[in-house]
Short mmCIF file of C-alpha atoms in Angstrom, two decimals:
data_model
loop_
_atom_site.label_atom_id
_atom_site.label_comp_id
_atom_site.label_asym_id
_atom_site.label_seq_id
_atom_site.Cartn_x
_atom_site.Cartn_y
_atom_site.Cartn_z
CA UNK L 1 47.92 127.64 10.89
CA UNK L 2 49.44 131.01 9.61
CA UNK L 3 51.92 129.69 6.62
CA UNK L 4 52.88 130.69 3.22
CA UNK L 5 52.91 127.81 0.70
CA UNK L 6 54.14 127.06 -2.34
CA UNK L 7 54.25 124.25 -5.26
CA UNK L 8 55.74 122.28 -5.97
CA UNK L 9 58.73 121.46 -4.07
CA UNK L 10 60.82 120.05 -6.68
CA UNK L 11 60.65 121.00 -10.47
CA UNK L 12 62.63 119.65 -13.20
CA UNK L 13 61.80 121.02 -16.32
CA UNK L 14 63.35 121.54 -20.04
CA UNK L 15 64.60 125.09 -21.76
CA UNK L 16 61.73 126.71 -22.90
CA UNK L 17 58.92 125.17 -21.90
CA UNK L 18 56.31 127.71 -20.06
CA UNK L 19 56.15 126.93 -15.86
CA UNK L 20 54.24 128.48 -13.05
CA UNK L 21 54.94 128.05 -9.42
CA UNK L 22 52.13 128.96 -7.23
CA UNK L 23 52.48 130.92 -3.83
CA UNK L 24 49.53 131.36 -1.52
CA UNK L 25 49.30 132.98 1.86
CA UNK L 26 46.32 132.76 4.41
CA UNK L 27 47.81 135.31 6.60
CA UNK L 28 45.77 138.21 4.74
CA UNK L 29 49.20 139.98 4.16
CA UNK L 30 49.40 143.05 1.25
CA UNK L 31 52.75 142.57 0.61
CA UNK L 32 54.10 139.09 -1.18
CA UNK L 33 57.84 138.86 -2.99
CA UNK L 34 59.42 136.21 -4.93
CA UNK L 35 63.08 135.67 -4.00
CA UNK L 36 65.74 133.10 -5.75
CA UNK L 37 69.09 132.16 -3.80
CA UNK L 38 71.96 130.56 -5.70
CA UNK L 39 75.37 129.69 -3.68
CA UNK L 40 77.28 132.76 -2.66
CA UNK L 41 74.97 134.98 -4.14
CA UNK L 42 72.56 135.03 -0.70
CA UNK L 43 68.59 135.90 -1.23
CA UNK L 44 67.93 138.54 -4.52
CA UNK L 45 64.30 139.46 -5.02
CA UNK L 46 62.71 139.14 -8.70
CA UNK L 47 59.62 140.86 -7.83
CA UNK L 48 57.08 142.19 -5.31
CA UNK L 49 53.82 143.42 -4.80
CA UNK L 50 52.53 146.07 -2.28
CA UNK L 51 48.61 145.19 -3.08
CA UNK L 52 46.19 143.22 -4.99
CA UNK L 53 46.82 143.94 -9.16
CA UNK L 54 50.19 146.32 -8.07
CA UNK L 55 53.71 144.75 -8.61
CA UNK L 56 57.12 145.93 -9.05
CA UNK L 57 60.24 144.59 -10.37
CA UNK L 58 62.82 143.69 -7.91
CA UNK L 59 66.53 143.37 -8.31
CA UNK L 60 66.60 140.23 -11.12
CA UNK L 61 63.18 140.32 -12.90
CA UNK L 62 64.72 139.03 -15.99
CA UNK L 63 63.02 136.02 -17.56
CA UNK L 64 60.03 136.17 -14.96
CA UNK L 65 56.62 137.34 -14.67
CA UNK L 66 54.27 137.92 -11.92
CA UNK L 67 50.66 138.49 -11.26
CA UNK L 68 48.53 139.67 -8.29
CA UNK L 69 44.73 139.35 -8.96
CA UNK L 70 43.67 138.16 -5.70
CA UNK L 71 45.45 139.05 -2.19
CA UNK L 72 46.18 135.56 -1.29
CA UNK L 73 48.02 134.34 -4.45
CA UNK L 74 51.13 135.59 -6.23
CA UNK L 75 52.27 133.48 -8.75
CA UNK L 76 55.74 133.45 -10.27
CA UNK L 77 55.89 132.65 -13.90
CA UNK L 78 58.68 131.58 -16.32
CA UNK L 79 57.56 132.00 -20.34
CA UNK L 80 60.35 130.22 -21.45
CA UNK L 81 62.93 129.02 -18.87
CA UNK L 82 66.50 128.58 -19.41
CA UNK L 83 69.51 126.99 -17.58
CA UNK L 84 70.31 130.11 -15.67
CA UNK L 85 66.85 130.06 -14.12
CA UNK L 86 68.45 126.99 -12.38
CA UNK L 87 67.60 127.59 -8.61
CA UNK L 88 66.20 127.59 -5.06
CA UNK L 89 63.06 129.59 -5.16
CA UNK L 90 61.24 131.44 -1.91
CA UNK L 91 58.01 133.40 -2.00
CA UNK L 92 57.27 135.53 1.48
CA UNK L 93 54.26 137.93 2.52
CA UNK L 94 54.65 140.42 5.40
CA UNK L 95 52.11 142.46 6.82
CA UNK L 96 52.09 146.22 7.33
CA UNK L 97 55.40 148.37 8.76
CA UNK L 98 57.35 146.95 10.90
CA UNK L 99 56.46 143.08 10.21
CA UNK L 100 58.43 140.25 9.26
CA UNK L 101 58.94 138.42 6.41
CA UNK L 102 57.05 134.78 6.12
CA UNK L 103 58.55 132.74 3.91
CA UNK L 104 56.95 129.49 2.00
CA UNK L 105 59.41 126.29 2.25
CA UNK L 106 60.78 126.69 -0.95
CA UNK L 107 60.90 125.56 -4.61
CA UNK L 108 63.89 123.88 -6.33
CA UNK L 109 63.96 124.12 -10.18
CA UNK L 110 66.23 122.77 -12.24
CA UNK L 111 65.97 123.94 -16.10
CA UNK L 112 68.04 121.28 -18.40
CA UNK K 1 77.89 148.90 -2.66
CA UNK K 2 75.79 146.59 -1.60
CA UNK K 3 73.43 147.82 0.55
CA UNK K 4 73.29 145.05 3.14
CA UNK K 5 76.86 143.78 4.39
CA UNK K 6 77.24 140.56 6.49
CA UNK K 7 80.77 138.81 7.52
CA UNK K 8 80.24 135.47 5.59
CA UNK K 9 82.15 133.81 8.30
CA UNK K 10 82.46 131.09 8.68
CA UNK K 11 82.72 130.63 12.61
CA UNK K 12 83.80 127.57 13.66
CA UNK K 13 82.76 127.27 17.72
CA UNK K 14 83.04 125.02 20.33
CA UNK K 15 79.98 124.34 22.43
CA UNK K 16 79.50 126.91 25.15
CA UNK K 17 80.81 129.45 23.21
CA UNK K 18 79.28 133.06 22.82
CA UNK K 19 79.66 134.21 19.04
CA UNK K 20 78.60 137.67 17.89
CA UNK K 21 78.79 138.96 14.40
CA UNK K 22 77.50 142.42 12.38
CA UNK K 23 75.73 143.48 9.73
CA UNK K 24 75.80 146.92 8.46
CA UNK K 25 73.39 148.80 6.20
CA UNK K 26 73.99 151.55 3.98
CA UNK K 27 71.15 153.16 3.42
CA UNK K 28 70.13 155.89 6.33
CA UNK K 29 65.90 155.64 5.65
CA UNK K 30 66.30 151.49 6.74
CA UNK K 31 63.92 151.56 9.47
CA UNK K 32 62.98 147.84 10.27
CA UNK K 33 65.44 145.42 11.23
CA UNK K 34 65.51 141.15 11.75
CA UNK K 35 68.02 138.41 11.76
CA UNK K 36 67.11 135.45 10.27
CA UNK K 37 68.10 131.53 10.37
CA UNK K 38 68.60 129.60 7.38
CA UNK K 39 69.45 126.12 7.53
CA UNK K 40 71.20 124.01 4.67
CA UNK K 41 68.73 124.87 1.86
CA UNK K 42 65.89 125.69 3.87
CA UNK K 43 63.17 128.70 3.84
CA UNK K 44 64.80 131.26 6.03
CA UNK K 45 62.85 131.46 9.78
CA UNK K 46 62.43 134.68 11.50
CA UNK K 47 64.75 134.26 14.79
CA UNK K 48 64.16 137.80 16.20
CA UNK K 49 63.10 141.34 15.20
CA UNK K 50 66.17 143.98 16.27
CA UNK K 51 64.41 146.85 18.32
CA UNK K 52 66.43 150.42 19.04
CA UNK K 53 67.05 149.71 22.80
CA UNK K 54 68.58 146.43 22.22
CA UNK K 55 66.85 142.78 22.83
CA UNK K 56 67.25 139.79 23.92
CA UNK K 57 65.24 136.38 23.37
CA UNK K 58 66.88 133.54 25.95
CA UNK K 59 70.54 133.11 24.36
CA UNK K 60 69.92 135.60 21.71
CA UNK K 61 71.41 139.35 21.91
CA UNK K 62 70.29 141.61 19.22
CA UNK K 63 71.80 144.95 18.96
CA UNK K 64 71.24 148.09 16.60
CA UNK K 65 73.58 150.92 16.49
CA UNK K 66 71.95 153.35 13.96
CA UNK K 67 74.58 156.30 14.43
CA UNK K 68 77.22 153.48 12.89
CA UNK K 69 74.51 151.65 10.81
CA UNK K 70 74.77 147.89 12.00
CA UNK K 71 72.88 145.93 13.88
CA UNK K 72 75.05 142.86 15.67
CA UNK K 73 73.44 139.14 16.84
CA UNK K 74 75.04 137.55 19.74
CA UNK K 75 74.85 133.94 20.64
CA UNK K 76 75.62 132.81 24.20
CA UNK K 77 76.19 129.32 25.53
CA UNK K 78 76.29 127.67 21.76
CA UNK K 79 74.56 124.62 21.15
CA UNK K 80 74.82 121.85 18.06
CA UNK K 81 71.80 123.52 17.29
CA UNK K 82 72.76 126.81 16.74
CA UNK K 83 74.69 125.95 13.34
CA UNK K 84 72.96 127.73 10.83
CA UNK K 85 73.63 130.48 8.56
CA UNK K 86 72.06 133.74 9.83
CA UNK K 87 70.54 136.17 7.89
CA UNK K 88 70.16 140.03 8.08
CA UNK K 89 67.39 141.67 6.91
CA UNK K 90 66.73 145.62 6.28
CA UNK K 91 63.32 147.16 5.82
CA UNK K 92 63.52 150.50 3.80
CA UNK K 93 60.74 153.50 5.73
CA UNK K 94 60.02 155.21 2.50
CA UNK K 95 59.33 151.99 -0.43
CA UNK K 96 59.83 149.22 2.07
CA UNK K 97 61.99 147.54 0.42
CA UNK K 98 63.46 144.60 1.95
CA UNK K 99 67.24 144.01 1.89
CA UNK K 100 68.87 140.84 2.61
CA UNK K 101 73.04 140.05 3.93
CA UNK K 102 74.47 137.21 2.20
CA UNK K 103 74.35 135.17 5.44
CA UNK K 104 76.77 134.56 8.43
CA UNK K 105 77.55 130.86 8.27
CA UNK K 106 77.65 129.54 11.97
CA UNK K 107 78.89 126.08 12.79
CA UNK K 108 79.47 124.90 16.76
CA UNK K 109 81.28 121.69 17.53
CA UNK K 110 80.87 119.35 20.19
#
């Protein structure tokens, strides 16, 4: 089955202390993005990555760091979290022009 | 300006109803177009791409009117089923960049 997953689900974590969440799609798709949503604020992308070992910052890269050494994964890292990091986290992969976004079922952190 | 505008609604419907809301993009190179469903802290779900001419998928209207920038997403004969919060979605031609609305908040009553 074509999906994009992530993990975990659920993280609860402390200020500070270092966190990865992992995103992996089997779809062979070039292009993956990390997204966070907060209420009112709607979807805002952190960062994105056309290829294998190319990404780009999106609109709220602040705090976060990516990496893409193989196609399939796309990891979203936090160095040292804080309470504003607080959120619902999506990671998606699209194929080439006109395709749509996949989107993994989510991850909901909660930095104390 | 943000470059993807959505009415946040919401719209409160009975069942039966037809609803129909916009979106409208600012920037002129956006050259793919979707509407997406969200429900209540969910991963959004592709519901339809929005093609030039217009299309439809069974209850679902999707409309793009590029000389006004919008794109519209009609619901006909609502069902419980259709609450949801519906997402636009803009695909840039030159960096393709995606662009999300902040989400049309549907809710139909029985």
């Amino acid at each position: 089955e074509a999906q994009v997953t992530q993990n975990p689900r659920y993280l609860i974590t402390v200020t500070g202390k270092k966190l990865t969440v992992t995103c992996s799609q089997n779809m062979n798709h070039e292009y993956m993005s990390w997204y966070r949503q907060d209420p009112g604020l709607g979807l805002r992308q952190i960062y994105y990555s056309m290829n294998v070992e190319v990404t780009d910052k999106g609109d709220v890269p602040e705090g976060y760091k990516v990496s893409r050494k193989e196609k399939r994964n796309f990891p979203l890292i936090l160095e040292s979290p804080s309470p504003n990091q607080t959120s619902l986290y999506f990671c998606a992969s699209s194929g080439p022009g006109n395709s749509p976004l996949h989107f993994g079922n989510g991850t909901r952190l909660t930095v104390t | 300006r943000k470059e993807v505008e959505q009415d946040p609604g919401p719209f409160n419907v009975p069942e039966g109803a037809t609803v129909a809301f916009n979106c409208t993009y600012s920037n002129s190179a956006s050259q793919s177009f979707f509407w997406y469903r969200q429900d209540c802290r969910k991963e959004p779900k592709l519901l339809m791409s929005v093609y030039s001419s217009g299309n439809e998928d069974g209850r679902f209207t999707a409309q793009l009117n590029r000389a006004s920038q919008y794109i519209s997403l009609l619901i006909r004969d609502s069902k419980l089923s259709d609450s949801a919060t519906y997402l636009c979605v803009v695909r840039r031609f030159d960096d393709y960049k995606l662009s999300f609305g902040a989400g049309t908040t549907v809710t139909v009553r029985a």
